[in-house]
Every structure is written in structure tokens, then in C-alpha cells.
GROMACS .gro file of N, CA and C in nm:
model
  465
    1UNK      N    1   6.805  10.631   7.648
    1UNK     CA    2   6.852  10.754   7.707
    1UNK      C    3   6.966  10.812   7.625
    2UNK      N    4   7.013  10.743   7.513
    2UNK     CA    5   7.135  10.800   7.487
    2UNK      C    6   7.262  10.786   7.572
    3UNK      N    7   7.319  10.862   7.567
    3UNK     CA    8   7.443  10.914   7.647
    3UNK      C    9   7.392  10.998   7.793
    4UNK      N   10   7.483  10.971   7.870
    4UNK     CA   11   7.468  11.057   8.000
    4UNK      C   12   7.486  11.163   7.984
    5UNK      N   13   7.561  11.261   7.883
    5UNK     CA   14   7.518  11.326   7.859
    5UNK      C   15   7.578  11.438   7.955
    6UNK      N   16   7.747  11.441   8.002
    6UNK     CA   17   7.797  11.454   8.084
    6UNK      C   18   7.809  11.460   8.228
    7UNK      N   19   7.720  11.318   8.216
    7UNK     CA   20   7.695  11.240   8.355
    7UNK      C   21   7.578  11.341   8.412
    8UNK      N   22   7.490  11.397   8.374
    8UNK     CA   23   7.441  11.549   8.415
    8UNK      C   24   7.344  11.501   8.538
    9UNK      N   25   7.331  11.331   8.509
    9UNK     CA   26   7.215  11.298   8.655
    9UNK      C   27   7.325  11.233   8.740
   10UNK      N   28   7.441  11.249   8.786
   10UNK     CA   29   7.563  11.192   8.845
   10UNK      C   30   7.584  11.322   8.896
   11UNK      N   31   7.493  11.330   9.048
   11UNK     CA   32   7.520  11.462   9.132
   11UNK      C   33   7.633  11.471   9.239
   12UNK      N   34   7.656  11.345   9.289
   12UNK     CA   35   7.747  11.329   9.379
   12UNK      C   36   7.816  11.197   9.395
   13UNK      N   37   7.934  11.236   9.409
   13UNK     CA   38   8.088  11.129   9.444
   13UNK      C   39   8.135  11.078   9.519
   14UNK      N   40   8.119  10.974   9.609
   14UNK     CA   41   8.174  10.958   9.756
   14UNK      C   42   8.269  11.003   9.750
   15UNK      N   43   8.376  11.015   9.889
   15UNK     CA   44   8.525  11.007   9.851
   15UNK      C   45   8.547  10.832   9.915
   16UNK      N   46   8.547  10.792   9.809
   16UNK     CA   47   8.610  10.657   9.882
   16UNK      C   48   8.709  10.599   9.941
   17UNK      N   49   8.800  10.718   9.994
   17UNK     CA   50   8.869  10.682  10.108
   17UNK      C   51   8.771  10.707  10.274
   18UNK      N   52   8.679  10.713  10.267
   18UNK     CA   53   8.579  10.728  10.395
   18UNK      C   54   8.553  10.554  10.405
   19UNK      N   55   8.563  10.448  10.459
   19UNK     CA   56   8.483  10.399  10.489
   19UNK      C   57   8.324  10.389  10.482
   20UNK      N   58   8.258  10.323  10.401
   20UNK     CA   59   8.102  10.301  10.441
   20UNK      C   60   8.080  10.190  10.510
   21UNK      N   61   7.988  10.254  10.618
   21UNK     CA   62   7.914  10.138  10.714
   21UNK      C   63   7.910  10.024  10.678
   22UNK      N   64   7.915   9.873  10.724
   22UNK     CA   65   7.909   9.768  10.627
   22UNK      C   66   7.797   9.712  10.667
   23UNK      N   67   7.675   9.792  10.607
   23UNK     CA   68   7.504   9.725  10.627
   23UNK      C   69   7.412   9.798  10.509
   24UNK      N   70   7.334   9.794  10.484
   24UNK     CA   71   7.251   9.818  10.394
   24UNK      C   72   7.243   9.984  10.415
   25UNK      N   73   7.169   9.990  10.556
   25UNK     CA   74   7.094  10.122  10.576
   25UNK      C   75   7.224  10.204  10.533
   26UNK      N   76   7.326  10.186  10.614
   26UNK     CA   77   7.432  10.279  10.668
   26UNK      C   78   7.483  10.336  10.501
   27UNK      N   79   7.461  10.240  10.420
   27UNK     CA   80   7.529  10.296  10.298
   27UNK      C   81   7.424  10.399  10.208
   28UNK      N   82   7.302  10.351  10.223
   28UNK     CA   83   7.188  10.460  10.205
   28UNK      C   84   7.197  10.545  10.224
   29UNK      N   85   7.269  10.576  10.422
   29UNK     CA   86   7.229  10.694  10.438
   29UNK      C   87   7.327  10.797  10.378
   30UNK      N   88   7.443  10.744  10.361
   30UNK     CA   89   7.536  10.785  10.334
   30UNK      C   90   7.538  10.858  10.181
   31UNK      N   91   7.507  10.764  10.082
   31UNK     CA   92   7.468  10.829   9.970
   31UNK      C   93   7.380  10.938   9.964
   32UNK      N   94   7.257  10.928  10.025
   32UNK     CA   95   7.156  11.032  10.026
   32UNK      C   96   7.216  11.150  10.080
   33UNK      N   97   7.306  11.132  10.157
   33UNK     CA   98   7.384  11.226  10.240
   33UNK      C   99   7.452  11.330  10.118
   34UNK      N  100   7.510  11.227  10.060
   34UNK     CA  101   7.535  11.366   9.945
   34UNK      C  102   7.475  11.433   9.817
   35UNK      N  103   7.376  11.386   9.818
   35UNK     CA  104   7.238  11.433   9.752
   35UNK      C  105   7.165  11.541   9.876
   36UNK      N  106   7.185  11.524   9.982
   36UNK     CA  107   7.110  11.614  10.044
   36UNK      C  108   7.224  11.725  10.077
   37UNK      N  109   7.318  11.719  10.050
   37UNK     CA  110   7.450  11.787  10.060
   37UNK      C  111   7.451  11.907   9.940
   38UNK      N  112   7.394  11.856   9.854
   38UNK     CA  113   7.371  11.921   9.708
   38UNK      C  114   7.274  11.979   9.719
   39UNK      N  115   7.197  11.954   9.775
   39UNK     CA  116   7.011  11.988   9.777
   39UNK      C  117   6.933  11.930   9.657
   40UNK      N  118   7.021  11.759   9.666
   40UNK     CA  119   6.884  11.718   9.517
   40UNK      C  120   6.813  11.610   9.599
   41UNK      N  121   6.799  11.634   9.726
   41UNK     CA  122   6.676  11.553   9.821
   41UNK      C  123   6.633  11.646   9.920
   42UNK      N  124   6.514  11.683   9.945
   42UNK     CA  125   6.449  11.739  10.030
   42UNK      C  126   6.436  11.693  10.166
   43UNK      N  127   6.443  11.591  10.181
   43UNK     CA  128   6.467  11.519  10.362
   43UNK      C  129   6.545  11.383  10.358
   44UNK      N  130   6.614  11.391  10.369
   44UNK     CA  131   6.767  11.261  10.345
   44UNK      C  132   6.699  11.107  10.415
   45UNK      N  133   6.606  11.139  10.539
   45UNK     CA  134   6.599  11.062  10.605
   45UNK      C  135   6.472  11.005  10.559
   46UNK      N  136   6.340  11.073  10.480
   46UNK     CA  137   6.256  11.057  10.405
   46UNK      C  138   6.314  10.931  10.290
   47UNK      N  139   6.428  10.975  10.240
   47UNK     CA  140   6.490  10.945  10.110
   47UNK      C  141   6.518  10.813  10.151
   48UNK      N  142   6.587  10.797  10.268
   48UNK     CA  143   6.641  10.634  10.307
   48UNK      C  144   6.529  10.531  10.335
   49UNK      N  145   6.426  10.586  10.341
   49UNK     CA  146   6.320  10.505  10.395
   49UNK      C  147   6.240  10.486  10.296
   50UNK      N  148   6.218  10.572  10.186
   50UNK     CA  149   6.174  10.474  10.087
   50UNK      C  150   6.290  10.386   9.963
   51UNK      N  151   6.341  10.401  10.000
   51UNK     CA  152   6.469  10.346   9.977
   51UNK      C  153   6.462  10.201  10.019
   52UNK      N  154   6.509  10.197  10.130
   52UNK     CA  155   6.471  10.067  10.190
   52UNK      C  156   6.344   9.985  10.189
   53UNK      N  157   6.220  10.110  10.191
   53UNK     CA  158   6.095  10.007  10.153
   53UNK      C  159   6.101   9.913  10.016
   54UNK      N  160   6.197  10.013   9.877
   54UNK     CA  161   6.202   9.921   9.776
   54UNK      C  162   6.283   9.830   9.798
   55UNK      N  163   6.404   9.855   9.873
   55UNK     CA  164   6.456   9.724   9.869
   55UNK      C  165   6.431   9.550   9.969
   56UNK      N  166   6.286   9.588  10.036
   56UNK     CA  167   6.198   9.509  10.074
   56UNK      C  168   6.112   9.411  10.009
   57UNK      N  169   6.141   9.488   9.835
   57UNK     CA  170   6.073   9.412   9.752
   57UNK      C  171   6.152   9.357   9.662
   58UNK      N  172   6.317   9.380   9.660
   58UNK     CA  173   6.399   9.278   9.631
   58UNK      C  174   6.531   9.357   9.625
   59UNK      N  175   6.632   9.250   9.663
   59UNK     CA  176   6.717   9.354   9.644
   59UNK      C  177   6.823   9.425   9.527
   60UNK      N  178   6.879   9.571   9.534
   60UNK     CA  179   6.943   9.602   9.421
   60UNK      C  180   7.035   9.574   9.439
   61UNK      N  181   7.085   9.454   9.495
   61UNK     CA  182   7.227   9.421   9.526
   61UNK      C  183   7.213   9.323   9.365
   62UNK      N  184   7.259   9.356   9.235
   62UNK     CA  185   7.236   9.257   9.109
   62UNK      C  186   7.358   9.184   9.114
   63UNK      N  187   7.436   9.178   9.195
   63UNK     CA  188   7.583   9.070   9.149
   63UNK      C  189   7.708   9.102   9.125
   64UNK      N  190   7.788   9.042   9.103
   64UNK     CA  191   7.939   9.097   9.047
   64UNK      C  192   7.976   9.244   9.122
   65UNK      N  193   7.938   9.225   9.251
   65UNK     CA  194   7.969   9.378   9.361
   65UNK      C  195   7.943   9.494   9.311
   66UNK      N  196   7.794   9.462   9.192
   66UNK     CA  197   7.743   9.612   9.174
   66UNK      C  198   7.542   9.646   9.272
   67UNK      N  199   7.588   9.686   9.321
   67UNK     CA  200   7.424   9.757   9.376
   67UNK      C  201   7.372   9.875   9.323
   68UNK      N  202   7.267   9.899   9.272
   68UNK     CA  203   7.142  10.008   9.211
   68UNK      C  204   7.069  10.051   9.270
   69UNK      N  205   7.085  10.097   9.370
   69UNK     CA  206   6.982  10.115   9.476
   69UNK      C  207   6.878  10.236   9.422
   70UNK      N  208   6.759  10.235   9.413
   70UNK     CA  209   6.675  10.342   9.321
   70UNK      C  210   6.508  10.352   9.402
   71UNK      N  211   6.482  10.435   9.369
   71UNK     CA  212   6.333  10.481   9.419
   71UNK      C  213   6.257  10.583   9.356
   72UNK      N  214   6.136  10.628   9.354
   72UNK     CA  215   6.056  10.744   9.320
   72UNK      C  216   6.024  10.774   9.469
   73UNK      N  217   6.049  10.921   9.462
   73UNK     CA  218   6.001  10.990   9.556
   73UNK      C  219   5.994  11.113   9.560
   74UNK      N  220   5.912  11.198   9.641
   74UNK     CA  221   5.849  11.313   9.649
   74UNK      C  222   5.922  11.390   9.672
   75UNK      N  223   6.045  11.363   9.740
   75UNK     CA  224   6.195  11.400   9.791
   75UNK      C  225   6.322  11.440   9.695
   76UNK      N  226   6.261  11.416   9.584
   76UNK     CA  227   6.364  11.421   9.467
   76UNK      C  228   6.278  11.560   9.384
   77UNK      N  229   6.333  11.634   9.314
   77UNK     CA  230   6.265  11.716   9.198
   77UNK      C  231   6.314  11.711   9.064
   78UNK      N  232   6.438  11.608   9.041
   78UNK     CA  233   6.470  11.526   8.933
   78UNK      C  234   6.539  11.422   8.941
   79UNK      N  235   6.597  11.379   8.877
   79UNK     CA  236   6.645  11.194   8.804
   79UNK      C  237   6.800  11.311   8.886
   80UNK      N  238   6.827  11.225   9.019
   80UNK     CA  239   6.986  11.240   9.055
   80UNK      C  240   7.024  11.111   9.067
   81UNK      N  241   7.191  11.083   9.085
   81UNK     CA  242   7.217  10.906   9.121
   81UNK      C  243   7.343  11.013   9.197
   82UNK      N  244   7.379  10.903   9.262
   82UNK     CA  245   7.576  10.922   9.374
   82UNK      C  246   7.620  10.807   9.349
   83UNK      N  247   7.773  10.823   9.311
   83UNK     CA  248   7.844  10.695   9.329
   83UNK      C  249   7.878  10.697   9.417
   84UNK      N  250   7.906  10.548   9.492
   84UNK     CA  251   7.988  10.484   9.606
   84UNK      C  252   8.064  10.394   9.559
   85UNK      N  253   8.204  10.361   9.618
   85UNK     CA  254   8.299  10.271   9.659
   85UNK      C  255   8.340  10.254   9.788
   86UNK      N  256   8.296  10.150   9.780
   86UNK     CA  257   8.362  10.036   9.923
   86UNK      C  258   8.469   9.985   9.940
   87UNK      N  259   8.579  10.025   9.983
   87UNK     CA  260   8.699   9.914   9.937
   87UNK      C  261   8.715   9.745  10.001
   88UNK      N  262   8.602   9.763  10.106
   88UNK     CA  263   8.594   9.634  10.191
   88UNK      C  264   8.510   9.559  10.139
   89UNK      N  265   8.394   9.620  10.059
   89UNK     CA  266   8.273   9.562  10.019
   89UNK      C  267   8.194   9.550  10.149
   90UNK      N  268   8.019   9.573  10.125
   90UNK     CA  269   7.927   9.546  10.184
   90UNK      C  270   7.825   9.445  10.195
   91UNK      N  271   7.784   9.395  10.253
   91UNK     CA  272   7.669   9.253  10.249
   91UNK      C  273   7.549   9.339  10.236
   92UNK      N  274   7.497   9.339  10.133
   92UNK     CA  275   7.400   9.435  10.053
   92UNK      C  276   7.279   9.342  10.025
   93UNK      N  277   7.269   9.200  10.099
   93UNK     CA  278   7.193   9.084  10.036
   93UNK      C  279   7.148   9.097   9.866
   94UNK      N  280   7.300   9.083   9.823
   94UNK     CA  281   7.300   9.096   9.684
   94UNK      C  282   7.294   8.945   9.650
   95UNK      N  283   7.202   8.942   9.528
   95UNK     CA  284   7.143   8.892   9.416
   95UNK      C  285   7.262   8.723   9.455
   96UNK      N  286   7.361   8.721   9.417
   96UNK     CA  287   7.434   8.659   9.424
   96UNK      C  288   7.534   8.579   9.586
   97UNK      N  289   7.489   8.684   9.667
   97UNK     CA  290   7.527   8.681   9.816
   97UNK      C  291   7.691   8.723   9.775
   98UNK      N  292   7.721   8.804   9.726
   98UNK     CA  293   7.902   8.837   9.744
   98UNK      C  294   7.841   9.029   9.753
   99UNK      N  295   7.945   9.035   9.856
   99UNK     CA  296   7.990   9.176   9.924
   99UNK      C  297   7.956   9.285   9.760
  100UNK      N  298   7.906   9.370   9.793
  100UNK     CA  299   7.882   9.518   9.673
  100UNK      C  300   8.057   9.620   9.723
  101UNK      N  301   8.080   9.631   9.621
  101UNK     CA  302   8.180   9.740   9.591
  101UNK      C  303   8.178   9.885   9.514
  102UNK      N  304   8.062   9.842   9.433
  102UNK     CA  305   8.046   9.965   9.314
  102UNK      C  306   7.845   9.998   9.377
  103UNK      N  307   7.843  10.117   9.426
  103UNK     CA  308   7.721  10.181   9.428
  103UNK      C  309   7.675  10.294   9.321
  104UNK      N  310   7.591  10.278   9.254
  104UNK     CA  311   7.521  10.390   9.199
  104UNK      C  312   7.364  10.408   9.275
  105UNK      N  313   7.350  10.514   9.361
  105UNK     CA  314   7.209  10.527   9.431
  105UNK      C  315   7.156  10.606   9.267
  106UNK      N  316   7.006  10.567   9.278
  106UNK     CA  317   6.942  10.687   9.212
  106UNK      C  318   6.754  10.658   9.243
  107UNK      N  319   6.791  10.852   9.247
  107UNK     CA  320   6.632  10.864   9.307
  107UNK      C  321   6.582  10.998   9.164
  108UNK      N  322   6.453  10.955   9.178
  108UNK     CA  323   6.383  11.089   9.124
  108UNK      C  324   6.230  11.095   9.118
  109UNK      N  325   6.168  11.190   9.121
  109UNK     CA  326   6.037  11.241   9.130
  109UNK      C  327   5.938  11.104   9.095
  110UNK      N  328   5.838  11.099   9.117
  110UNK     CA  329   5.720  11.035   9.062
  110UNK      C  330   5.721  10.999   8.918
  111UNK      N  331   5.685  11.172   8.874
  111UNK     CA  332   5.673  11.194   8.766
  111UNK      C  333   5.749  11.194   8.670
  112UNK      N  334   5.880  11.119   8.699
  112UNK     CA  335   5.940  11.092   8.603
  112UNK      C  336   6.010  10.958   8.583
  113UNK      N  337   5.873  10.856   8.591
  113UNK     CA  338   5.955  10.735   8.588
  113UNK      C  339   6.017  10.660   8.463
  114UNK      N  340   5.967  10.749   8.317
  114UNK     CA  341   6.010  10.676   8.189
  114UNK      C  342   6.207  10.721   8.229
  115UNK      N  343   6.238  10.819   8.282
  115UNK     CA  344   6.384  10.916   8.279
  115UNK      C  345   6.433  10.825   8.405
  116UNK      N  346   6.369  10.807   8.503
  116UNK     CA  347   6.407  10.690   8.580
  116UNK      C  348   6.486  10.574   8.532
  117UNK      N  349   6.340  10.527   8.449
  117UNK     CA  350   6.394  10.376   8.402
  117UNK      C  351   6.500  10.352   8.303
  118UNK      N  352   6.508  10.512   8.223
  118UNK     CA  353   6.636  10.510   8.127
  118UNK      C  354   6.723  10.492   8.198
  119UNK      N  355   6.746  10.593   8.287
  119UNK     CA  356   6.834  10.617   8.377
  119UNK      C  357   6.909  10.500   8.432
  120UNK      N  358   6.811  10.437   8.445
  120UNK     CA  359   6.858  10.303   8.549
  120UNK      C  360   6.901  10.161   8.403
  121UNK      N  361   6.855  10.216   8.331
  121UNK     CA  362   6.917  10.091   8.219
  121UNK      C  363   7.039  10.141   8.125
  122UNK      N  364   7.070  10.282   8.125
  122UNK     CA  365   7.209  10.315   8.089
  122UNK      C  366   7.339  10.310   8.239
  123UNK      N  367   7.253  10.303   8.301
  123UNK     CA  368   7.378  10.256   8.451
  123UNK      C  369   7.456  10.081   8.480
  124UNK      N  370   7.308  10.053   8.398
  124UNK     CA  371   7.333   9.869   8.425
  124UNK      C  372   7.375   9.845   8.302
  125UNK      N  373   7.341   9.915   8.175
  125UNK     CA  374   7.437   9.881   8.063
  125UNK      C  375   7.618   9.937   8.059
  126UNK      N  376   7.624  10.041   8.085
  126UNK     CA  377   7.760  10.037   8.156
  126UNK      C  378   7.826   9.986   8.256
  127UNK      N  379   7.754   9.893   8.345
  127UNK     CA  380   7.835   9.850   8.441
  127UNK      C  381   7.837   9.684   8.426
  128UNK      N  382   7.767   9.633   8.287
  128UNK     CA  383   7.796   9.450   8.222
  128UNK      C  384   7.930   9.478   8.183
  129UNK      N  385   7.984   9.565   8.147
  129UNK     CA  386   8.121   9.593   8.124
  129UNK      C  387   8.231   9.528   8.190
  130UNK      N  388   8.294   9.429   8.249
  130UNK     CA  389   8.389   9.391   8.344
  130UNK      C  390   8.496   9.475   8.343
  131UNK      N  391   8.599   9.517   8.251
  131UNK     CA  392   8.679   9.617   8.232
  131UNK      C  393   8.649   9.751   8.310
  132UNK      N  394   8.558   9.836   8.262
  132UNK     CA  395   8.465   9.949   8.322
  132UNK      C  396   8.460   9.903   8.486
  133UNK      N  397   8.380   9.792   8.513
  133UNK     CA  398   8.366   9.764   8.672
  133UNK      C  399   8.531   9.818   8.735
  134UNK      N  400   8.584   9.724   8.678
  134UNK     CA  401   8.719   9.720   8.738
  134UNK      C  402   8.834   9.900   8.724
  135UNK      N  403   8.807   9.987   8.620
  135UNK     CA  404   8.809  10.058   8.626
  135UNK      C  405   8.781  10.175   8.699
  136UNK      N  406   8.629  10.156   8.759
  136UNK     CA  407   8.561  10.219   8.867
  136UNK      C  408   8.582  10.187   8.963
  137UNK      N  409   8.661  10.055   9.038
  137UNK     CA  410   8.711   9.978   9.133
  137UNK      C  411   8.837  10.002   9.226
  138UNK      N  412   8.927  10.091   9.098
  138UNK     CA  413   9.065  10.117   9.053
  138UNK      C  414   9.056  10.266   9.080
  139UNK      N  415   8.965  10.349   9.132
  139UNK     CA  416   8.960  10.463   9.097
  139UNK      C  417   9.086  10.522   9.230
  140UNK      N  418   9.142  10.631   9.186
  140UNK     CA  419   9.221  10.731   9.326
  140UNK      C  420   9.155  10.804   9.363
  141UNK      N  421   9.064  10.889   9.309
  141UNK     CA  422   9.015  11.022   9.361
  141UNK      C  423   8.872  10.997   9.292
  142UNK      N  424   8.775  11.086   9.355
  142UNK     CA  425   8.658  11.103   9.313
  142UNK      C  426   8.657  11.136   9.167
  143UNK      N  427   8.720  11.242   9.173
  143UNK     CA  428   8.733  11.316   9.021
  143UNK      C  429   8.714  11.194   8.914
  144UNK      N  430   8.766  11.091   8.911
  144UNK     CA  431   8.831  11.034   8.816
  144UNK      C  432   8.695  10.918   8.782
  145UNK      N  433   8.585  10.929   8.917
  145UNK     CA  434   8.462  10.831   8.854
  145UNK      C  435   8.402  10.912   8.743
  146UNK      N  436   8.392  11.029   8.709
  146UNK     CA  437   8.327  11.093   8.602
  146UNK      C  438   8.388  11.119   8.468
  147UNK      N  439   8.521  11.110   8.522
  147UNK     CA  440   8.598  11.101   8.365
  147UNK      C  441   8.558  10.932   8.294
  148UNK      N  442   8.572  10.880   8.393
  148UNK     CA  443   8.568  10.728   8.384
  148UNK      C  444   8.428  10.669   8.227
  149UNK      N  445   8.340  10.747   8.410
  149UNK     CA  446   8.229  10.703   8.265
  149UNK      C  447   8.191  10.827   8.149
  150UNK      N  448   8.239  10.944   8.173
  150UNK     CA  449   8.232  10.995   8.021
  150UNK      C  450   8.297  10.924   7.905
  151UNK      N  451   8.388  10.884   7.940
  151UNK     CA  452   8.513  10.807   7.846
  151UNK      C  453   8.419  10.662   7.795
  152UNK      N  454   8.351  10.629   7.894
  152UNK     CA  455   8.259  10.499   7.806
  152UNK      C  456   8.159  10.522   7.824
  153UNK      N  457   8.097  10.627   7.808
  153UNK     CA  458   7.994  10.652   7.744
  153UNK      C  459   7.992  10.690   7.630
  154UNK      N  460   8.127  10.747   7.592
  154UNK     CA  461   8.129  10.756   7.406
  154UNK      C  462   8.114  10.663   7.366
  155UNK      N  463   8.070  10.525   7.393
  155UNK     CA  464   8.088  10.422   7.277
  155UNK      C  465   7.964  10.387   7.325
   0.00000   0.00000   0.00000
């Protein structure tokens, strides 16, 4: 994929001073929430449910309190993702069984699963980073997750 490319599939920011629900769904819905806030999901509640069907088939909880939560769906009309932060962490039945802190949701069309799968392997290559994690961990304001990863995505 290159570079993100000024994060251009990074549609929405939690504010992570909100609290997220501490369960799977609740953080779904929440993300989709601001994708459907944007209008880059067509039915939010569509969106959570296949959402959850993938994560029936394992979960994107990968470890070290990062979750990927991702899907194709009919609900998307391109490659969007939302960050989340938890400051409590969530039981995400991650990979490892320790609480998720760092969310990147990402959904997009059918038809675009090669931009998908980039998508989803320049997110997990920036986030083997421990520094970066902890950076995104560290954040004050929304603003500052997109400076974050423009800044390492130059390298």
C-alpha cells in the first residue's frame, strides 16, 4: 500500500475521553458510530453485525492491547477504518487474553478486498512498533492520532 497517504482511509477519531463499553459489541457499535456519523456506512447496525459474524471466526483482538476489527460489506462504498482508545482497556477475547487499548475498526466494499488487505497490513505493520503503540496510548486529543501516524508513516 505504500504510505497512508495522509491517513486518507482514517475517517474517524474517537474522543477518548468517552468511555467505551467494556464488551466486544459495545465497542463496535461505537466505532461504526462514527463512520456512520461521516456517512462512510450505510446502516451502522448492518455494519456491527457483520462485524461480529467475522469475529466468530476468530478474534481481531491480535495482542499487546491492539484489536483490528475488519469486514467486507455492502455497507461500506470504500476502504474506511476509526480509531479507538480505551483508557481502561476492553476484554476483546484477544489473541493473548489481555484487555485491547488501541482500536483500529476497518470496513470496506466487497469489491475491494486487495485495498482491504493492504489496508489491514499497513495498520498491523505500524502498530509491531512498541514506541508508536505507546505513543497512540499517550495521546491528549483526537487531533494528535493522525499527526501521530503521519509522522510514522514517513519511514
Amino acid at each position: 500500500m505504500g504510505k497512508i497517504e495522509n491517513c486518507g482511509f482514517l475517517k474517524a477519531v474517537s474522543d477518548h475521553d468517552r468511555a467505551f463499553r467494556n464488551h466486544q459489541k459495545g465497542v463496535l457499535e461505537e466505532l461504526v458510530a462514527l463512520l456512520a456519523k461521516e456517512s462512510k456506512v450505510k446502516d451502522a447496525n448492518a455494519t456491527v453485525e457483520v462485524l461480529l459474524e467475522r469475529e466468530k471466526l476468530g478474534s481481531t483482538g491480535i495482542g499487546q492491547g491492539i484489536a483490528i476489527p475488519h469486514a467486507k460489506t455492502e455497507q461500506a462504498q470504500e476502504v474506511v477504518a476509526a480509531f479507538g482508545l480505551s483508557r481502561r482497556g476492553v476484554q476483546f477475547d484477544s489473541l493473548d487474553g489481555d484487555p485491547v487499548y488501541i482500536f483500529f475498526l476497518l470496513v470496506a466494499p466487497p469489491d475491494a478486498a486487495g485495498l482491504h488487505l493492504k489496508a489491514l497490513a499497513r495498520i498491523s505493520r505500524l502498530l509491531k512498533d512498541k514506541f508508536f503503540r505507546q505513543s497512540l496510548r499517550d495521546v491528549k486529543d483526537p487531533a494528535e492520532v493522525l499527526k501521530i501516524i503521519r509522522e510514522e508513516d514517513k519511514y
